[in-house]
Coordinates of C-alpha atoms and ligand atoms in Angstrom, one line a residue:
M36 CA 112.4 197.3 62.7
K37 CA 112.1 201.0 62.7
I38 CA 114.5 203.4 64.8
A39 CA 114.7 207.0 65.6
V40 CA 117.4 209.0 63.9
A41 CA 118.6 212.6 64.8
K42 CA 121.3 213.7 62.6
G43 CA 122.6 216.5 64.9
D44 CA 124.4 219.7 64.3
G45 CA 127.9 220.6 62.9
I46 CA 129.2 217.7 61.3
G47 CA 126.4 215.4 62.5
P48 CA 124.4 215.4 59.1
E49 CA 127.6 214.6 57.2
I50 CA 128.6 211.7 59.1
M51 CA 125.2 210.3 59.6
D52 CA 124.7 210.4 56.1
A53 CA 127.9 208.5 55.5
V54 CA 126.9 205.7 58.0
L55 CA 123.4 205.5 56.8
N56 CA 124.8 205.0 53.2
I57 CA 127.1 202.3 54.5
F58 CA 124.1 200.7 56.3
K59 CA 121.9 200.8 53.0
A60 CA 124.8 199.4 50.8
N61 CA 124.9 196.5 53.3
K62 CA 121.1 195.9 53.3
V63 CA 120.7 196.4 56.9
P64 CA 117.0 195.6 57.4
L65 CA 116.2 199.0 59.4
E66 CA 113.8 201.8 58.6
Y67 CA 114.6 205.3 60.0
E68 CA 112.3 208.0 61.3
L69 CA 114.1 211.4 61.4
V70 CA 113.4 213.1 64.4
E71 CA 113.9 216.9 65.3
M72 CA 116.6 217.4 68.0
G73 CA 119.4 219.6 68.4
K74 CA 120.5 223.4 68.5
W75 CA 118.2 224.4 65.7
V76 CA 115.2 223.1 67.8
F77 CA 116.5 225.0 70.9
D78 CA 116.5 227.9 68.5
K79 CA 113.0 227.4 67.5
G80 CA 112.0 227.8 71.1
F81 CA 111.9 224.3 72.3
S82 CA 113.7 224.6 75.6
N83 CA 114.7 220.9 75.9
G84 CA 116.1 220.8 72.5
M85 CA 113.6 218.6 71.0
T86 CA 110.0 218.7 69.6
P87 CA 107.1 216.9 71.5
Q88 CA 106.7 214.8 68.2
A89 CA 110.4 213.8 68.5
K90 CA 110.2 212.7 72.2
L91 CA 107.0 210.8 71.5
S92 CA 108.7 208.9 68.3
I93 CA 111.6 208.2 70.3
E94 CA 109.6 206.7 73.3
N95 CA 107.6 204.7 70.9
L96 CA 110.5 203.2 69.0
G97 CA 112.9 202.7 71.8
I98 CA 116.0 203.2 69.8
L99 CA 117.8 206.4 69.1
F100 CA 120.7 206.6 66.7
K101 CA 122.0 210.3 67.1
G102 CA 124.6 212.4 65.6
P103 CA 126.6 215.1 68.0
M104 CA 124.5 218.0 69.2
E105 CA 125.3 221.4 70.2
T106 CA 124.3 222.8 73.6
P107 CA 123.9 226.7 73.0
K108 CA 126.3 228.3 75.5
G109 CA 125.2 230.8 78.1
K110 CA 121.4 230.7 77.6
G111 CA 120.8 228.6 80.8
V112 CA 119.6 225.6 78.9
K113 CA 120.7 222.1 79.9
S114 CA 122.7 219.9 77.4
I115 CA 120.3 218.0 75.2
N116 CA 122.6 215.0 75.4
V117 CA 122.5 214.8 79.1
T118 CA 118.9 215.5 79.2
A119 CA 118.2 212.8 76.7
R120 CA 120.0 210.1 78.7
K121 CA 118.6 211.2 81.9
T122 CA 114.9 211.5 80.8
W123 CA 115.0 208.1 79.3
N124 CA 117.0 206.5 82.0
T125 CA 119.8 205.2 80.0
Y126 CA 121.8 204.3 83.1
A127 CA 124.8 202.5 81.6
N128 CA 127.1 204.3 79.1
K129 CA 129.3 201.7 77.5
R130 CA 132.4 202.8 75.6
V131 CA 134.7 200.3 73.7
F132 CA 138.3 201.3 73.1
Q133 CA 140.2 199.2 70.9
T134 CA 143.4 199.3 68.9
L135 CA 142.5 199.8 65.3
H136 CA 145.1 198.9 62.7
G137 CA 146.0 202.0 60.7
V138 CA 145.6 204.2 63.5
D139 CA 148.9 204.7 65.0
T140 CA 149.3 205.5 68.7
V141 CA 152.2 205.2 71.1
F142 CA 150.8 201.8 72.2
S143 CA 150.2 200.4 68.9
K144 CA 153.8 201.4 67.9
A145 CA 155.1 199.7 71.1
G146 CA 153.1 196.6 70.1
I147 CA 150.7 196.9 73.2
P148 CA 147.2 196.2 72.1
V149 CA 144.4 198.3 73.9
D150 CA 141.0 196.6 74.5
I151 CA 139.1 198.3 77.2
T152 CA 135.4 198.7 77.7
V153 CA 134.5 201.5 80.2
V154 CA 131.0 201.3 81.6
R155 CA 130.0 204.7 83.2
E156 CA 126.9 205.4 85.3
N157 CA 125.0 207.8 83.3
I158 CA 122.4 209.7 85.3
E159 CA 123.7 210.3 88.7
D160 CA 126.5 212.0 90.5
T161 CA 127.0 215.7 89.8
Y162 CA 125.4 215.3 86.5
G163 CA 122.0 216.1 88.3
G164 CA 123.3 219.6 87.9
I165 CA 121.6 220.4 91.3
E166 CA 123.6 223.6 92.4
H167 CA 123.1 226.5 94.6
M168 CA 125.0 229.5 95.8
L169 CA 124.7 229.2 99.6
T170 CA 126.5 232.4 100.4
H171 CA 128.0 234.9 98.0
D172 CA 131.3 232.9 98.5
V173 CA 130.1 229.4 98.6
A174 CA 128.6 227.1 95.8
L175 CA 127.1 223.7 96.5
S176 CA 126.8 221.0 93.8
R177 CA 125.0 217.9 95.1
R178 CA 126.4 214.6 94.2
F179 CA 123.8 211.8 94.5
I180 CA 125.0 208.3 94.3
T181 CA 122.1 206.0 94.8
R182 CA 122.0 202.3 95.6
P183 CA 119.3 201.2 93.0
G184 CA 121.1 203.5 90.4
S185 CA 124.5 201.9 91.1
L186 CA 123.1 198.4 91.2
Q187 CA 121.6 198.9 87.7
V188 CA 124.7 200.1 86.1
I189 CA 127.0 197.6 87.7
R190 CA 124.8 194.6 87.1
Y191 CA 124.7 195.6 83.5
A192 CA 128.5 195.8 83.5
F193 CA 129.0 192.2 85.0
E194 CA 126.3 190.9 82.5
M195 CA 128.2 192.4 79.5
A196 CA 131.6 191.3 80.9
K197 CA 130.4 187.7 81.3
K198 CA 129.0 187.8 77.7
K199 CA 132.3 189.0 76.4
N200 CA 134.2 186.4 78.5
A201 CA 136.2 189.4 80.1
R202 CA 139.4 188.5 81.9
R203 CA 138.8 191.0 84.6
I204 CA 136.2 193.6 85.8
T205 CA 137.6 196.6 87.9
C206 CA 135.5 199.2 89.8
A207 CA 137.2 202.6 89.9
H208 CA 136.3 204.9 92.9
K209 CA 137.3 207.5 95.2
A210 CA 135.9 205.8 98.4
N211 CA 139.1 206.5 100.3
I212 CA 137.8 210.1 100.4
M213 CA 134.2 210.0 99.5
K214 CA 133.5 207.2 102.0
I215 CA 129.8 207.3 102.0
S216 CA 129.0 207.9 98.2
D217 CA 131.8 206.2 96.5
G218 CA 131.6 203.8 99.3
L219 CA 128.2 202.8 98.4
F220 CA 129.1 202.4 94.8
L221 CA 131.9 200.0 95.8
E222 CA 129.7 198.1 98.2
C223 CA 127.2 197.6 95.3
F224 CA 130.0 196.4 93.1
Y225 CA 131.1 193.7 95.5
E226 CA 127.6 192.7 96.3
V227 CA 126.7 192.2 92.6
A228 CA 130.0 190.4 92.1
K229 CA 129.0 187.7 94.4
D230 CA 126.6 186.5 91.4
Y231 CA 129.4 186.2 89.0
P232 CA 132.1 184.1 90.8
E233 CA 133.5 183.2 87.3
L234 CA 134.7 186.7 86.8
K235 CA 137.8 188.3 88.4
A236 CA 136.2 191.2 90.1
D237 CA 138.6 193.9 91.7
D238 CA 138.8 197.7 92.6
V239 CA 141.2 200.5 92.1
I240 CA 141.4 204.1 93.2
I241 CA 140.5 206.5 90.4
D242 CA 144.0 208.3 90.5
D243 CA 145.9 205.0 90.6
L244 CA 143.9 203.9 87.7
C245 CA 144.7 206.8 85.5
M246 CA 148.3 206.2 86.1
K247 CA 148.2 202.5 85.3
L248 CA 146.0 203.1 82.3
V249 CA 148.8 205.2 80.7
I250 CA 151.6 202.6 81.8
R251 CA 149.9 199.4 81.0
P252 CA 146.5 199.8 79.4
D253 CA 146.6 196.1 78.4
N254 CA 146.1 195.1 82.0
F255 CA 142.6 196.4 82.1
D256 CA 139.5 194.8 80.6
V257 CA 136.1 196.2 81.7
I258 CA 136.1 199.2 84.1
V259 CA 132.9 200.4 85.8
L260 CA 132.6 203.7 87.5
T261 CA 130.4 206.6 88.5
N262 CA 129.5 209.4 86.2
L263 CA 132.1 212.2 86.2
Q264 CA 134.9 209.9 86.9
G265 CA 133.7 207.8 84.2
D266 CA 133.5 210.8 81.8
I267 CA 137.2 211.5 82.4
V268 CA 138.5 208.2 82.2
S269 CA 136.5 207.7 78.9
D270 CA 138.3 210.3 77.2
L271 CA 141.7 209.3 78.5
C272 CA 140.8 205.8 77.1
A273 CA 140.0 207.5 73.7
G274 CA 143.4 209.0 73.8
L275 CA 145.0 205.5 74.1
V276 CA 143.5 204.3 70.9
G277 CA 143.9 207.6 68.7
G278 CA 141.4 210.1 69.9
L279 CA 137.6 211.0 70.0
G280 CA 137.3 210.2 66.4
F281 CA 137.4 206.4 67.3
A282 CA 135.3 206.1 70.3
P283 CA 131.8 204.8 69.9
S284 CA 129.1 205.1 72.7
A285 CA 125.9 203.2 73.6
N286 CA 123.7 204.6 76.3
I287 CA 121.7 201.6 77.6
G288 CA 118.4 201.6 79.5
D289 CA 115.7 199.1 80.1
H290 CA 113.5 200.8 77.6
I291 CA 115.3 203.1 75.5
C292 CA 118.9 203.1 74.3
I293 CA 120.9 205.8 72.5
F294 CA 123.8 205.2 70.3
E295 CA 126.2 208.2 69.4
A296 CA 129.7 209.0 68.8
V297 CA 131.8 210.4 71.8
H298 CA 132.9 213.5 69.9
G299 CA 131.1 216.7 69.5
T300 CA 129.8 218.7 66.5
A301 CA 133.4 219.8 65.3
P302 CA 132.3 223.4 64.3
D303 CA 135.6 224.1 62.9
I304 CA 135.2 221.7 60.1
A305 CA 131.4 221.5 59.7
G306 CA 130.0 221.6 56.4
K307 CA 133.5 220.7 54.6
N308 CA 132.7 216.9 54.0
I309 CA 136.0 216.1 55.7
A310 CA 134.7 214.7 59.1
N311 CA 135.8 211.2 60.1
P312 CA 132.6 208.9 60.4
T313 CA 134.4 206.1 62.2
A314 CA 133.2 206.7 65.7
L315 CA 129.6 207.0 64.6
L316 CA 130.0 204.0 62.4
L317 CA 131.3 202.0 65.4
S318 CA 128.4 203.2 67.4
G319 CA 126.1 202.1 64.7
I320 CA 127.9 198.7 64.7
A321 CA 127.2 198.4 68.3
M322 CA 123.6 199.2 67.7
L323 CA 123.3 196.4 65.0
R324 CA 124.6 193.9 67.5
H325 CA 122.3 195.2 70.2
L326 CA 119.4 194.8 67.8
G327 CA 120.5 191.1 66.8
Y328 CA 121.9 192.1 63.2
M329 CA 125.2 190.1 63.9
K330 CA 125.8 189.4 60.2
N331 CA 125.5 193.1 59.1
A332 CA 127.5 194.2 62.1
A333 CA 130.5 191.8 61.4
E334 CA 130.4 192.5 57.5
I335 CA 130.5 196.4 58.0
E336 CA 133.0 196.0 61.0
N337 CA 135.3 193.8 59.0
A338 CA 135.1 196.3 55.9
L339 CA 136.0 199.2 58.2
L340 CA 139.0 197.4 59.8
Y341 CA 140.2 196.2 56.4
T342 CA 140.1 199.8 55.1
L343 CA 141.9 201.1 58.1
E344 CA 144.5 198.6 57.5
Q345 CA 145.0 199.6 54.0
G346 CA 146.1 203.0 55.2
I347 CA 143.1 204.7 53.9
H348 CA 142.1 207.7 56.3
T349 CA 140.3 211.0 56.5
G350 CA 142.3 214.2 57.4
D351 CA 142.4 213.9 61.1
F352 CA 144.5 210.6 61.4
G353 CA 146.7 208.3 59.6
D354 CA 149.8 208.5 57.4
K355 CA 150.0 212.0 56.2
S356 CA 152.1 210.9 53.3
K357 CA 149.0 209.3 51.6
A358 CA 146.5 211.7 50.6
A359 CA 143.4 212.0 52.9
L360 CA 139.8 211.0 51.7
N361 CA 136.9 213.1 52.4
T362 CA 133.8 211.7 54.4
T363 CA 131.9 210.4 51.4
Q364 CA 134.9 208.8 49.8
F365 CA 135.8 207.2 53.0
A366 CA 132.3 205.7 53.4
E367 CA 132.6 204.6 49.8
A368 CA 136.0 202.9 50.5
I369 CA 134.3 200.9 53.3
I370 CA 131.5 199.9 51.0
N371 CA 133.9 198.7 48.4
N372 CA 135.5 196.7 50.9
F373 CA 132.7 194.5 51.9
G374 CA 133.5 191.0 52.0
K375 CA 137.2 191.8 52.8
I376 CA 138.6 190.2 55.9
P377 CA 141.1 192.2 58.0
E378 CA 144.3 190.7 59.2
L379 CA 143.9 191.5 62.6
G380 CA 140.5 191.7 64.5
A381 CA 138.3 189.9 62.0
K382 CA 134.8 189.3 63.4
P383 CA 133.1 186.0 62.5
L384 CA 130.1 186.2 60.4
M385 CA 127.3 185.0 62.5
E386 CA 123.8 184.9 61.4
N387 CA 121.3 187.7 62.1
M388 CA 119.2 187.0 65.0
P389 CA 117.0 190.0 65.6
A390 CA 116.4 190.5 69.2
T391 CA 112.9 190.0 70.3
D392 CA 111.3 193.3 70.8
T393 CA 111.6 193.9 74.6
H394 CA 110.4 197.6 74.1
F395 CA 107.1 198.2 75.7
K396 CA 105.2 201.4 76.5
L397 CA 105.2 202.4 80.3
E398 CA 102.1 203.7 81.9
K399 CA 103.8 205.3 85.0
N400 CA 107.2 205.9 86.1
P401 CA 109.0 203.0 87.4
L402 CA 110.1 203.3 91.2
I403 CA 113.4 201.8 91.7
V404 CA 114.0 201.3 95.4
T405 CA 115.8 198.6 97.4
E406 CA 114.5 197.4 100.8
E407 CA 115.4 199.2 103.9
M408 CA 117.7 197.0 105.6
E409 CA 118.2 198.5 109.1
Q410 CA 116.2 200.6 111.3
E411 CA 116.5 204.3 110.9
K412 CA 116.8 206.9 113.7
I413 CA 117.8 210.5 113.5
V414 CA 120.6 211.3 116.1
G415 CA 121.5 214.9 115.1
V416 CA 121.5 217.5 112.5
D417 CA 124.1 219.7 110.5
F418 CA 123.1 223.1 110.0
F419 CA 125.1 225.0 107.3
I420 CA 125.1 228.6 108.5
E421 CA 126.4 231.9 107.0
S422 CA 128.8 233.7 109.5
V423 CA 132.1 235.7 109.2
E424 CA 132.7 235.6 113.1
Q425 CA 135.3 233.4 114.7
P426 CA 134.7 229.8 115.7
E427 CA 134.6 230.4 119.5
K428 CA 132.1 233.2 119.2
I429 CA 129.8 231.1 116.8
A430 CA 130.1 228.2 119.1
H431 CA 129.1 230.3 121.9
K432 CA 126.0 231.5 120.1
C433 CA 125.0 228.0 118.9
E434 CA 125.2 226.5 122.3
R435 CA 122.6 228.8 123.6
H436 CA 120.1 227.2 121.2
G437 CA 120.8 223.5 121.9
G438 CA 118.1 223.3 124.7
E439 CA 117.3 219.9 126.4
K440 CA 117.5 217.9 123.2
F441 CA 120.6 219.0 121.4
K442 CA 124.3 219.5 122.1
L443 CA 126.8 221.2 119.7
I444 CA 129.4 218.8 119.0
N445 CA 131.5 220.7 116.6
L446 CA 132.0 223.3 114.1
S447 CA 133.7 222.8 110.7
N448 CA 134.3 225.0 107.8
R449 CA 134.9 223.5 104.3
G450 CA 134.9 220.1 106.0
T451 CA 137.8 220.9 108.5
Q452 CA 136.9 220.9 112.2
V453 CA 137.7 224.3 113.7
W454 CA 135.8 224.0 117.1
P455 CA 136.2 222.8 119.8
T456 CA 139.6 221.9 118.5
G457 CA 141.3 223.1 115.4
S458 CA 144.2 225.4 114.0
V459 CA 144.3 229.1 113.4
Y460 CA 146.0 228.3 110.2
T461 CA 142.8 227.0 108.8
N462 CA 141.3 229.6 106.3
L463 CA 137.8 230.4 106.9
V464 CA 135.0 230.9 104.4
N465 CA 131.7 232.6 105.3
Q466 CA 129.9 229.3 105.9
Y467 CA 130.1 226.8 108.8
N468 CA 128.8 223.5 109.5
A469 CA 127.3 223.5 112.9
R470 CA 126.7 219.9 114.1
F471 CA 124.4 219.1 116.8
E472 CA 123.6 215.9 118.4
S473 CA 120.9 214.3 120.6
V474 CA 121.7 214.5 124.2
G475 CA 119.3 211.7 125.3
A476 CA 119.2 208.2 124.0
E477 CA 115.7 208.9 122.7
P478 CA 115.5 209.2 118.8
L479 CA 114.9 212.7 117.6
R480 CA 111.7 213.6 115.6
Q481 CA 111.8 216.1 112.7
Q482 CA 109.6 218.5 114.9
D483 CA 112.7 218.8 117.3
V484 CA 114.9 219.7 114.4
I485 CA 112.5 222.2 113.2
S486 CA 112.2 223.8 116.7
L487 CA 116.1 224.1 116.6
Y488 CA 115.9 225.6 113.2
I489 CA 113.7 228.3 114.3
S490 CA 115.7 229.1 117.4
L491 CA 119.1 229.2 115.6
S492 CA 117.6 231.4 112.7
G493 CA 117.3 234.1 115.3
D494 CA 121.1 234.3 115.4
F495 CA 122.2 233.0 111.8
K496 CA 121.0 232.8 108.1
I497 CA 120.8 228.9 107.7
C498 CA 121.7 228.0 104.3
S499 CA 120.8 224.5 104.4
L500 CA 120.6 221.6 106.7
E501 CA 121.2 217.6 106.7
L502 CA 119.8 215.1 109.2
L503 CA 122.2 212.8 110.8
N504 CA 120.8 209.4 110.6
M505 CA 121.8 205.9 112.2
W506 CA 121.0 202.8 110.2
G507 CA 121.1 200.3 112.9
D508 CA 124.5 200.7 114.5
K509 CA 126.1 202.2 111.4
R510 CA 126.7 206.1 110.9
A511 CA 125.1 207.2 107.7
Y512 CA 127.1 210.4 107.7
S513 CA 130.7 211.5 107.6
L514 CA 133.0 213.0 110.2
A515 CA 134.6 216.3 109.8
Q516 CA 138.4 216.2 109.1
G517 CA 140.1 216.4 112.3
Q518 CA 136.9 215.2 114.3
Ligands
NAI272 P1 134.5 218.4 69.3 O1 134.5 216.9 69.7 O2 133.3 218.7 68.6 O3 135.7 218.9 68.6 C1 137.1 218.8 69.3 C2 138.1 218.7 68.1 O4 138.0 217.2 67.4 C3 138.0 219.6 67.0 O5 139.2 220.1 66.5 C4 137.3 218.8 66.0 O6 137.4 219.2 64.6 C5 137.7 217.4 66.1 N1 136.8 216.3 65.8 C6 135.8 215.8 66.5 N2 135.2 215.1 65.9 C7 135.6 214.8 64.7 C8 135.5 214.0 63.7 N3 134.4 213.1 63.5 N4 136.4 214.0 62.6 C9 137.5 214.7 62.7 N5 137.7 215.7 63.7 C10 136.8 215.6 64.6 O7 134.5 219.0 70.8 P2 134.0 220.5 71.0 O8 134.8 221.5 70.2 O9 134.5 220.7 72.5 O10 132.6 220.7 71.1 C11 131.8 221.3 70.0 C12 130.4 221.1 70.3 O11 129.9 219.7 70.5 C13 129.8 221.9 71.7 O12 128.6 222.5 71.5 C14 129.5 220.5 72.6 O13 128.5 221.0 73.5 C15 129.1 219.5 71.6 N6 129.4 218.2 72.0 C16 128.3 217.3 71.7 C17 128.5 216.0 72.1 C18 127.4 215.0 71.8 O14 126.4 215.3 71.1 N7 127.4 213.9 72.4 C19 129.8 215.4 72.8 C20 130.8 216.7 72.9 C21 130.5 217.8 72.5

């Protein structure tokens, strides 16, 4: 089997060479096609950080093993790492955080074992990077949480939890505040949970999760969350097991998967041959298991664990009274320990069973939609308008435009109602939400909304608008604070 390899920037080439040497010494039956991706490719003028040939190779091969890559700052280009995950729909980011012997942490010293798998949604949320300045003072970031996107990642998390005989699978969220977006993610979680009655499924509010993780991390097993919350919780969990140098990452999609370390290019130590290759090696081991090379994965992981148990370390961790090895020496130490079994966490030596190649070429973009469950009707519209006037005056102007079909229901500013009731102690910025609802029982048409838009634009700059929909008897929009 052939896979694509991008060595990356900074310490990337050093740690990738170390890992590929370990694979070679273990006779891993893989061939590698080196592809051009990274900062130097941006610098050559490719605005997405990869050459067209690299994109083609990765799409043909289906697996990318990559080193960290630098995103040039201040040039307006998007992160290559995020672009790669999104373009190829690697919807689940799986990170495994385990106590490693030889890597001292407050928990290992207290005898509390950590073994947590974080599955983070990898495409949606604020990572769409869809942002606008609506007025000079107001920035808007759109946060999309979709039903099919949530179902994809949650189903992956349950399947993975079942395979690893997990004790518990927990959905973390902020659905108490973001009732619609995080509420949808949570709803999808319990919908999928019905198909896995053998797994204990529960949920926790994200801030509560953070506190509980640093008090008793051993109470958690598999955690599934949305993208940004997952990003933060992943690094928190990396800290529980000794830092980013020990955090592997797999980006899983139906067609293309990307395996990489969580840490970045470490420019401060690049070129010195002192970087720790453990996180990339653990990612590589996860890739071997994904491809069915169970025996190679177990042999290499056992050698790594044994090496760490012996107190062998690179400069960034371990017992400082023992001399640190450089990257090449650390990789050689692992190779010399092939066949050794660690005292703790030894992996059983199963036979290789290369997975059947499920990678196939797509002819067109897959459309992932769920069925519409309820009848939809438009019952109103939110206009986000720019104004520095007081609420009373704005309301008076808005009311003039309602006509026969619309009635102004309220005005809110940064999500807090300021008209018809409110408090003079609420600070105002120069953007209001004017909410209009339908007067009659007849559902509104888009043309009605456009007529109101035209009329209202005579008095205000309209920054954006959102339709107020009902799905059956369910409101598909939030109320303002105080409404
Ligand atoms: P970083 O992870 O590169 O470095 C943070 C600190 O950890 C530094 O002191 C570094 O020396 C140390 N460190 C990281 N990996 C190490 C290793 N394997 N061995 C020993 N020490 C290690 O984070 P930073 O400085 O925020 O980012 C640098 C660049 O990396 C940025 O351009 C960023 O965009 C990129 N980056 C790329 C990622 C990826 O390709 N997946 C992920 C994170 C950052």
